[in-house]
Amino acid sequence: MQTDSSFTFVLFGGTGDLSMRKILPALFEAHRAGGMLADSGKIVAVARHAADRVEYLQWVNEHVKPHVSKNGVDEAAWTSFLARIEFVKIDLGNPEDFVQLRDAVRDLPGIRVFYLATGPSLFVPICHALASVGLNENARIVLEKPLGYDLKSSNAINDAVGEIFAEEQIYRIDHYLGKEPVQNLLALRFGNALFEPLWRREWVESIQITIAEELGVEARGDFYDNTGALRDMVQNHLLQLLSIVAMEPPHSMDSDSVRDEKLRVLRALKPIDPNEIGKVAVRGQYHAGGIRGTPVPGYVTEPGVKPDSTTETFVALKVEIENWRWAGVPFFLRTGKRLADRVAEIVVNFRPVPHSALGVSALRAGANRLVIRLQPNETIRLYCLAKQPGEGMNLASVHLDLAFDQFFREGQMEAYQRLLLDVINGRLALFVRRDEQEAAWRWVEPILNEWTASRKPPKPYAAGTWGPAAASAMLAQHGTCWLEEEN
């Protein structure tokens, strides 16, 4: 992916955890690869926790280096990368400080990208301050999640930002959309005659989408206790993945064609009946337990969490899409913290053959499935049945692998690297449009409201397990189970 696009990348929250672990490492990898970033491109970090550029670069050396280049850091590339970085010390709460930022970037080349790696409460003040010094022209702005607490607050932020930046200037980032297997899911469906005819209710029995984390809330207890898993993961990541899986073929891969089809899926989600929430939605909260033999505390004893908190750390949902392609096919969504493994995957279970002369194994559910693994190792695996060697017609499950790191010699591009290059080059297809976000909030809000009104506590689960038993029972009612339970 070559580019001649000159740019000035302004990173708000330049000393924050996201900048250190994801954004700056992604920019370094693009720089190290050569040709992905214009030689004239500059990075301007904005923060108030460093005194000057020298101190900031020391901070970067200490906190960014551990997250780059698994095979070691190329020191020459690292030195030339640091030469791209400038630093501006300002107080984001003081609009007058933005004059210093304007002066620092005034003569720098190319499109300006403003990445807001800050809390959402600062999005609107930063945008107003940028406009006050004329920095909203010839610019793109990247907004990290969460964008609001509910539909009303999300609309308030979008309205305020939309007064300053046009919709085509706004990049609402969801890093799961930048992952290689998600891109390959589109290639598999729309580039091959094999899958698309099967990608419908006649041939698909159910679909599971899981994002599981071994980690707890870490140092984010204050934030997470006012957010919860439904807002933090379902409203954005899981519903975005669902829309990619279920969308109709777009007429092209341009940004609005793709996002139009995703929006149609979100608008076709069957509304959740408040009286049925207990049957189709499970919320849980982890208690003390163990992760790979190491004891870990319960959620309510984590720093920043209220001792009587009823915030959910686990959600499982049964979702239906009311359209011709997917009517009657259950989509099971699941996410949680302190689960048994760190994994993100999409499991497409195809229907068994209608009649088999080969024995009952050919009729069992899950005999044919596609597993798209997003993390930790990015692979696509197609399961089917084959005859075991030897006497008799004994069938066994076998799989075909697309392991990207083995098949393609060139290294994989990390999600943030791909998305940051898309921002610099003005490609919007992998970013969330405002109407998509609104449709997701409209669907999620009745669940949030019912959970708040009912005052029922989340179901407990021990850290290191796969969540409350009710999540498994929900699938059992449909004659299926989560993938790890079958194995």
Coordinates of C-alpha atoms in Angstrom, one line a residue:
M1 CA 0.0 0.0 0.0
Q2 CA 2.0 2.9 -1.3
T3 CA 1.1 6.5 -0.6
D4 CA 2.3 10.0 -1.5
S5 CA -0.3 11.6 0.8
S6 CA 1.5 14.1 2.9
F7 CA -0.1 14.5 6.4
T8 CA 0.2 16.1 9.8
F9 CA -1.1 13.6 12.4
V10 CA -2.1 15.4 15.6
L11 CA -2.4 12.9 18.5
F12 CA -4.5 14.2 21.5
G13 CA -3.9 12.1 24.6
G14 CA -0.3 11.7 23.4
T15 CA 0.9 10.1 26.7
G16 CA -2.1 7.9 27.2
D17 CA -2.3 4.1 27.3
L18 CA -4.0 3.9 23.9
S19 CA -1.4 6.0 22.2
M20 CA 1.5 4.0 23.7
R21 CA 0.1 0.5 23.1
K22 CA -1.7 0.9 19.8
I23 CA -1.5 4.2 17.9
L24 CA 2.2 5.0 17.9
P25 CA 3.2 1.4 17.4
A26 CA 0.9 1.2 14.4
L27 CA 2.4 4.4 12.9
F28 CA 5.9 3.1 13.6
E29 CA 5.2 -0.2 11.7
A30 CA 3.8 1.8 8.7
H31 CA 7.0 3.9 8.8
R32 CA 9.3 0.9 9.2
A33 CA 7.7 -0.9 6.2
G34 CA 8.7 2.0 3.9
G35 CA 6.4 3.7 1.3
M36 CA 3.3 3.6 3.5
L37 CA 3.8 7.0 5.0
A38 CA 4.9 10.0 3.0
D39 CA 8.4 11.1 3.9
S40 CA 7.2 14.5 4.7
G41 CA 4.5 13.3 7.1
K42 CA 4.7 14.6 10.7
I43 CA 3.3 13.4 14.0
V44 CA 2.4 16.0 16.6
A45 CA 1.7 14.7 20.0
V46 CA -0.4 16.8 22.3
A47 CA -0.4 16.3 26.1
R48 CA 0.3 18.1 29.4
H49 CA 2.3 15.3 31.1
A50 CA 5.6 16.1 29.5
A51 CA 7.6 19.3 29.7
D52 CA 9.0 19.4 26.2
R53 CA 9.9 17.3 23.1
V54 CA 13.0 15.8 24.7
E55 CA 11.0 14.5 27.7
Y56 CA 8.2 13.3 25.5
L57 CA 10.6 11.3 23.3
Q58 CA 12.0 9.7 26.5
W59 CA 8.5 8.7 27.4
V60 CA 7.9 7.2 24.0
N61 CA 11.2 5.3 24.2
E62 CA 10.1 3.8 27.5
H63 CA 6.4 3.1 26.8
V64 CA 6.1 2.5 23.1
K65 CA 9.2 0.3 22.3
P66 CA 7.8 -2.7 24.2
H67 CA 4.8 -2.8 21.9
V68 CA 6.5 -2.6 18.5
S69 CA 8.1 -5.2 16.2
K70 CA 7.8 -8.7 17.7
N71 CA 11.2 -9.6 16.2
G72 CA 13.0 -6.7 17.7
V73 CA 13.3 -3.0 17.0
D74 CA 15.2 -1.8 13.9
E75 CA 17.2 1.0 15.6
A76 CA 17.8 3.0 12.4
A77 CA 14.0 2.9 11.6
W78 CA 13.2 3.8 15.2
T79 CA 15.5 6.8 15.1
S80 CA 14.1 8.1 11.8
F81 CA 10.5 7.5 13.2
L82 CA 11.3 9.7 16.3
A83 CA 12.4 12.4 13.9
R84 CA 8.9 12.6 12.6
I85 CA 7.5 13.4 16.1
E86 CA 6.9 16.9 17.4
F87 CA 5.4 17.8 20.8
V88 CA 3.0 20.5 22.0
K89 CA 2.2 20.9 25.7
I90 CA -1.3 22.3 26.1
D91 CA -4.1 22.0 28.6
L92 CA -7.1 20.6 26.7
G93 CA -9.4 22.4 29.0
N94 CA -8.0 25.8 28.1
P95 CA -9.1 26.8 24.5
E96 CA -6.5 29.6 24.5
D97 CA -3.7 27.0 24.5
F98 CA -4.8 25.8 21.1
V99 CA -3.1 28.9 19.6
Q100 CA 0.2 27.1 20.3
L101 CA -1.1 24.1 18.4
R102 CA -2.1 26.2 15.5
D103 CA 1.3 27.8 15.4
A104 CA 3.0 24.4 15.6
V105 CA 1.1 22.9 12.7
R106 CA 0.6 26.0 10.5
D107 CA 3.5 25.3 8.2
L108 CA 3.4 21.5 8.3
P109 CA 2.4 19.8 5.0
G110 CA -0.7 17.9 3.9
I111 CA -4.0 16.9 5.3
R112 CA -4.4 17.3 9.1
V113 CA -5.6 14.3 11.0
F114 CA -6.8 14.9 14.6
Y115 CA -6.9 11.7 16.6
L116 CA -8.8 12.1 19.8
A117 CA -7.4 9.4 22.1
T118 CA -9.1 11.0 25.1
G119 CA -12.2 10.5 27.1
P120 CA -15.5 11.3 25.3
S121 CA -16.2 14.2 27.6
L122 CA -13.3 16.1 25.8
F123 CA -14.5 15.4 22.2
V124 CA -16.7 18.5 22.0
P125 CA -14.4 20.9 23.8
I126 CA -11.5 19.9 21.6
C127 CA -13.5 20.3 18.4
H128 CA -14.7 23.8 19.5
A129 CA -11.2 24.8 20.4
L130 CA -9.9 23.5 17.0
A131 CA -12.5 25.6 15.2
S132 CA -11.7 28.6 17.3
V133 CA -8.2 28.7 15.8
G134 CA -9.3 27.7 12.3
L135 CA -8.0 24.1 12.4
N136 CA -11.2 22.4 11.3
E137 CA -10.5 23.1 7.6
N138 CA -8.6 20.6 5.4
A139 CA -8.8 18.2 8.3
R140 CA -10.1 14.8 9.4
I141 CA -11.0 13.9 12.9
V142 CA -10.9 10.4 14.5
L143 CA -13.2 9.6 17.4
E144 CA -12.5 6.7 19.7
K145 CA -15.3 4.8 21.4
P146 CA -17.4 5.1 23.5
L147 CA -19.3 7.8 21.7
G148 CA -21.9 8.6 24.3
Y149 CA -23.6 6.7 27.1
D150 CA -26.9 6.2 25.3
L151 CA -28.7 7.4 22.1
K152 CA -29.3 10.9 23.5
S153 CA -25.7 11.5 24.6
S154 CA -24.4 10.0 21.4
N155 CA -26.6 12.3 19.3
A156 CA -25.5 15.3 21.4
I157 CA -21.8 14.5 20.7
N158 CA -22.5 13.9 17.0
D159 CA -24.5 17.1 16.7
A160 CA -21.8 19.2 18.3
V161 CA -19.0 17.6 16.3
G162 CA -21.1 17.8 13.1
E163 CA -21.4 21.6 13.5
I164 CA -17.6 21.8 13.1
F165 CA -16.7 18.9 10.9
A166 CA -18.7 17.6 7.9
E167 CA -19.7 13.9 8.0
E168 CA -17.0 12.9 5.5
Q169 CA -14.4 14.4 7.8
I170 CA -15.4 12.3 10.8
Y171 CA -13.8 8.9 11.3
R172 CA -15.5 6.9 14.1
I173 CA -13.1 4.1 14.6
D174 CA -13.8 0.5 15.5
H175 CA -10.6 -1.5 15.4
Y176 CA -12.3 -4.8 14.9
L177 CA -13.3 -3.7 11.4
G178 CA -9.6 -3.4 10.5
K179 CA -8.6 -6.9 11.4
E180 CA -7.4 -9.1 8.6
P181 CA -9.9 -11.9 8.9
V182 CA -12.8 -9.4 8.8
Q183 CA -11.4 -8.2 5.5
N184 CA -11.0 -11.8 4.3
L185 CA -14.6 -12.6 5.3
L186 CA -15.6 -10.0 2.6
A187 CA -13.2 -11.6 0.2
L188 CA -14.5 -15.1 0.9
R189 CA -18.1 -14.1 0.5
F190 CA -18.0 -11.8 -2.4
G191 CA -14.9 -13.1 -4.3
N192 CA -15.8 -16.8 -4.4
A193 CA -18.7 -18.7 -5.9
L194 CA -18.4 -21.3 -3.2
F195 CA -19.7 -19.4 -0.1
E196 CA -22.2 -16.8 -1.3
P197 CA -24.9 -19.3 -2.4
L198 CA -24.7 -20.9 1.1
W199 CA -24.7 -17.6 3.0
R200 CA -28.5 -17.6 3.8
R201 CA -31.1 -19.2 6.0
E202 CA -31.6 -22.2 3.8
W203 CA -28.1 -23.4 4.6
V204 CA -27.0 -21.6 7.8
E205 CA -28.3 -23.0 11.1
S206 CA -26.9 -20.5 13.5
I207 CA -24.0 -18.0 13.9
Q208 CA -22.0 -17.2 17.0
I209 CA -19.9 -14.1 17.5
T210 CA -17.7 -14.1 20.6
I211 CA -15.3 -11.5 22.0
A212 CA -13.8 -12.9 25.2
E213 CA -11.1 -11.4 27.4
E214 CA -9.0 -12.9 30.2
L215 CA -8.3 -9.5 31.6
G216 CA -10.5 -7.7 34.1
V217 CA -11.1 -4.0 34.2
E218 CA -7.4 -3.3 35.1
A219 CA -7.0 0.4 35.8
R220 CA -10.3 1.3 34.1
G221 CA -12.6 0.6 37.0
D222 CA -14.0 4.1 37.2
F223 CA -14.8 4.2 33.5
Y224 CA -16.0 0.6 33.2
D225 CA -18.3 0.8 36.3
N226 CA -20.3 3.5 34.5
T227 CA -20.3 1.7 31.2
G228 CA -20.6 -2.1 31.4
A229 CA -20.2 -4.7 28.7
L230 CA -23.3 -3.9 26.7
R231 CA -22.2 -0.3 26.0
D232 CA -18.5 -1.1 25.9
M233 CA -18.6 -4.0 23.5
V234 CA -22.0 -5.0 22.1
Q235 CA -23.2 -1.6 20.9
N236 CA -20.1 -1.2 18.8
H237 CA -17.8 -4.1 18.2
L238 CA -20.3 -7.0 18.2
L239 CA -23.0 -5.3 16.2
Q240 CA -20.4 -4.1 13.7
L241 CA -19.1 -7.6 13.2
L242 CA -22.7 -8.9 12.9
S243 CA -23.5 -6.3 10.2
I244 CA -20.4 -7.4 8.3
V245 CA -21.3 -11.1 8.5
A246 CA -25.0 -10.5 7.5
M247 CA -24.8 -7.7 5.0
E248 CA -25.9 -8.0 1.4
P249 CA -23.3 -7.8 -1.4
P250 CA -22.6 -4.1 -2.0
H251 CA -22.4 -2.9 -5.6
S252 CA -18.8 -1.9 -5.0
M253 CA -16.4 -1.6 -2.1
D254 CA -16.5 2.2 -1.9
S255 CA -17.3 3.6 1.6
D256 CA -20.9 4.4 1.3
S257 CA -21.9 1.2 -0.6
V258 CA -20.4 -0.9 2.2
R259 CA -21.9 1.2 5.0
D260 CA -25.3 1.3 3.3
E261 CA -25.5 -2.5 3.5
K262 CA -24.3 -2.6 7.1
L263 CA -27.0 0.0 8.0
R264 CA -29.7 -2.2 6.4
V265 CA -28.7 -5.1 8.7
L266 CA -28.8 -2.9 11.8
R267 CA -32.2 -1.6 10.9
A268 CA -33.4 -5.1 10.3
L269 CA -32.5 -6.3 13.8
K270 CA -35.6 -7.7 15.5
P271 CA -36.5 -5.3 18.4
I272 CA -36.1 -6.9 21.8
D273 CA -39.4 -7.3 23.6
P274 CA -38.9 -6.1 27.2
N275 CA -41.0 -9.0 28.4
E276 CA -38.7 -11.5 26.6
I277 CA -35.4 -10.1 27.7
G278 CA -34.9 -12.8 30.3
K279 CA -35.0 -15.4 27.5
V280 CA -32.8 -13.7 25.0
A281 CA -30.3 -11.7 27.1
V282 CA -28.0 -12.8 29.8
R283 CA -25.9 -10.4 31.9
G284 CA -23.2 -11.5 34.3
Q285 CA -20.6 -10.2 36.7
Y286 CA -17.3 -12.0 37.5
H287 CA -16.5 -13.1 41.1
A288 CA -13.1 -14.1 42.4
G289 CA -11.6 -17.1 40.7
G290 CA -8.5 -18.1 38.8
I291 CA -7.0 -17.4 35.3
R292 CA -4.6 -20.2 34.3
G293 CA -4.0 -21.1 37.9
T294 CA -3.5 -17.5 39.1
P295 CA -6.0 -16.2 41.6
V296 CA -7.8 -13.0 40.6
P297 CA -10.2 -10.8 42.5
G298 CA -13.9 -10.3 41.9
Y299 CA -15.2 -7.3 40.0
V300 CA -16.6 -5.4 43.0
T301 CA -13.2 -5.5 44.7
E302 CA -11.4 -4.0 41.6
P303 CA -10.0 -0.5 42.1
G304 CA -12.5 2.2 41.1
V305 CA -15.5 -0.2 41.3
K306 CA -18.3 0.4 43.7
P307 CA -18.6 -2.4 46.3
D308 CA -22.3 -2.8 45.6
S309 CA -22.0 -2.4 41.8
T310 CA -24.5 -4.2 39.5
T311 CA -22.6 -3.3 36.3
E312 CA -22.4 -6.3 33.9
T313 CA -19.0 -7.7 32.8
F314 CA -20.6 -10.3 30.6
V315 CA -23.4 -10.3 28.1
A316 CA -24.8 -13.0 25.9
L317 CA -27.7 -12.3 23.4
K318 CA -29.8 -14.1 21.0
V319 CA -30.4 -11.8 18.0
E320 CA -32.6 -12.2 14.9
I321 CA -32.5 -10.3 11.6
E322 CA -35.9 -9.7 10.0
N323 CA -35.1 -10.0 6.3
W324 CA -35.4 -12.6 3.5
R325 CA -31.8 -13.8 3.8
W326 CA -31.7 -14.4 7.6
A327 CA -35.3 -14.9 8.9
G328 CA -35.3 -17.6 11.5
V329 CA -31.5 -17.9 11.9
P330 CA -30.4 -17.1 15.5
F331 CA -27.3 -15.0 15.9
F332 CA -25.7 -15.6 19.3
L333 CA -23.5 -12.7 20.6
R334 CA -21.2 -13.0 23.6
T335 CA -18.6 -10.9 25.3
G336 CA -17.1 -10.8 28.8
K337 CA -14.2 -10.1 31.0
R338 CA -12.2 -12.6 33.1
L339 CA -13.3 -15.5 30.9
A340 CA -11.4 -18.7 30.4
D341 CA -9.5 -17.6 27.3
R342 CA -8.8 -14.5 25.2
V343 CA -10.5 -15.1 21.9
A344 CA -12.5 -13.3 19.3
E345 CA -14.2 -15.4 16.6
I346 CA -17.1 -15.8 14.3
V347 CA -18.6 -19.3 14.0
V348 CA -20.9 -20.0 11.0
N349 CA -22.7 -23.3 11.6
F350 CA -24.1 -24.7 8.4
R351 CA -27.1 -27.0 8.4
P352 CA -26.4 -30.8 8.3
V353 CA -27.2 -32.7 5.1
P354 CA -31.0 -33.5 4.9
H355 CA -30.3 -37.2 4.5
S356 CA -27.2 -39.3 4.8
A357 CA -26.3 -42.7 3.6
L358 CA -23.0 -42.4 5.5
G359 CA -24.3 -42.6 9.1
V360 CA -25.6 -40.3 11.8
S361 CA -22.3 -38.3 12.1
A362 CA -23.1 -36.6 8.8
L363 CA -26.4 -35.5 10.2
R364 CA -25.0 -33.9 13.4
A365 CA -25.1 -30.2 14.0
G366 CA -21.8 -28.5 13.5
A367 CA -20.4 -31.1 11.1
N368 CA -19.9 -28.3 8.6
R369 CA -18.8 -24.9 9.9
L370 CA -16.7 -21.9 9.2
V371 CA -14.6 -20.5 12.1
I372 CA -13.1 -17.0 11.5
R373 CA -10.6 -16.3 14.3
L374 CA -9.9 -12.6 14.9
Q375 CA -7.6 -13.1 17.9
P376 CA -5.2 -14.1 19.3
N377 CA -4.1 -15.9 16.0
E378 CA -5.9 -14.7 12.9
T379 CA -7.1 -17.6 10.9
I380 CA -10.0 -18.9 8.9
R381 CA -10.9 -22.6 9.3
L382 CA -13.5 -24.6 7.3
Y383 CA -14.6 -27.8 9.0
C384 CA -16.1 -30.7 7.1
L385 CA -16.4 -34.5 7.4
A386 CA -14.1 -37.0 5.8
K387 CA -13.7 -40.8 5.9
Q388 CA -11.2 -42.0 8.5
P389 CA -8.5 -44.4 7.1
G390 CA -9.2 -48.0 7.5
E391 CA -12.1 -50.4 7.3
G392 CA -15.7 -49.2 7.2
M393 CA -17.3 -45.8 6.5
N394 CA -16.3 -44.0 9.7
L395 CA -16.4 -40.2 9.4
A396 CA -14.3 -37.7 11.3
S397 CA -14.1 -33.9 11.4
V398 CA -11.3 -32.4 9.4
H399 CA -10.5 -28.8 8.5
L400 CA -9.0 -26.6 5.9
D401 CA -6.9 -23.7 7.2
L402 CA -6.1 -20.3 5.9
A403 CA -3.4 -19.3 8.4
F404 CA -2.3 -15.9 7.1
D405 CA 1.1 -15.9 8.7
Q406 CA 2.0 -19.2 6.9
F407 CA 0.3 -18.6 3.6
F408 CA 1.4 -15.0 3.0
R409 CA 5.1 -14.3 3.3
E410 CA 4.7 -10.6 4.0
G411 CA 3.7 -9.7 7.5
Q412 CA 0.1 -9.1 8.5
M413 CA -1.0 -5.5 9.0
E414 CA -2.4 -4.8 12.4
A415 CA -5.9 -3.4 12.6
Y416 CA -4.8 0.1 13.9
Q417 CA -2.1 0.3 11.2
R418 CA -4.7 -0.4 8.4
L419 CA -7.2 2.1 9.9
L420 CA -4.7 4.9 10.4
L421 CA -3.5 4.6 6.9
D422 CA -7.1 4.7 5.7
V423 CA -7.6 7.9 7.6
I424 CA -4.5 9.5 6.1
N425 CA -5.6 8.4 2.7
G426 CA -9.2 9.4 3.1
R427 CA -10.9 5.9 2.9
L428 CA -14.0 5.8 5.0
A429 CA -15.4 2.2 4.3
L430 CA -14.0 0.7 7.6
F431 CA -15.3 3.6 9.8
V432 CA -18.8 3.8 11.4
R433 CA -21.2 6.3 9.9
R434 CA -23.5 8.3 12.1
D435 CA -26.7 6.6 11.0
E436 CA -25.1 3.2 11.7
Q437 CA -24.3 4.3 15.2
E438 CA -27.7 5.6 15.8
A439 CA -29.3 2.4 14.6
A440 CA -27.1 0.4 17.0
W441 CA -28.0 2.6 20.0
R442 CA -31.8 2.3 19.1
W443 CA -31.6 -1.4 19.2
V444 CA -29.5 -1.6 22.4
E445 CA -31.4 1.0 24.5
P446 CA -34.5 -1.2 25.4
I447 CA -32.1 -3.8 26.9
L448 CA -30.3 -1.1 28.9
N449 CA -33.6 0.4 30.1
E450 CA -35.1 -2.9 31.1
W451 CA -32.0 -3.9 33.0
T452 CA -32.0 -0.5 34.8
A453 CA -35.8 -0.7 35.6
S454 CA -35.8 -4.3 36.8
R455 CA -33.0 -3.7 39.4
K456 CA -32.1 -7.4 39.1
P457 CA -28.4 -8.1 39.8
P458 CA -26.2 -9.7 37.1
K459 CA -25.8 -13.5 37.3
P460 CA -22.5 -14.4 39.0
Y461 CA -19.7 -16.4 37.3
A462 CA -16.3 -17.3 38.6
A463 CA -13.3 -15.6 36.9
G464 CA -11.6 -18.1 34.6
T465 CA -14.9 -19.7 33.4
W466 CA -16.9 -19.1 30.3
G467 CA -19.6 -17.0 32.1
P468 CA -22.9 -17.7 33.7
A469 CA -24.6 -21.1 33.1
A470 CA -27.6 -19.2 31.7
A471 CA -25.6 -18.3 28.6
S472 CA -25.2 -22.0 27.8
A473 CA -28.8 -22.7 28.7
M474 CA -30.0 -20.1 26.2
L475 CA -28.2 -21.9 23.3
A476 CA -29.4 -25.3 24.6
Q477 CA -33.0 -24.2 24.1
H478 CA -32.1 -24.0 20.4
G479 CA -30.4 -27.4 20.3
T480 CA -26.9 -26.0 20.1
C481 CA -23.9 -24.9 22.3
W482 CA -21.0 -22.6 22.3
L483 CA -18.0 -23.8 20.3
E484 CA -15.7 -24.5 23.2
E485 CA -18.4 -26.6 24.9
E486 CA -18.7 -28.9 21.9
N487 CA -14.9 -29.4 21.9

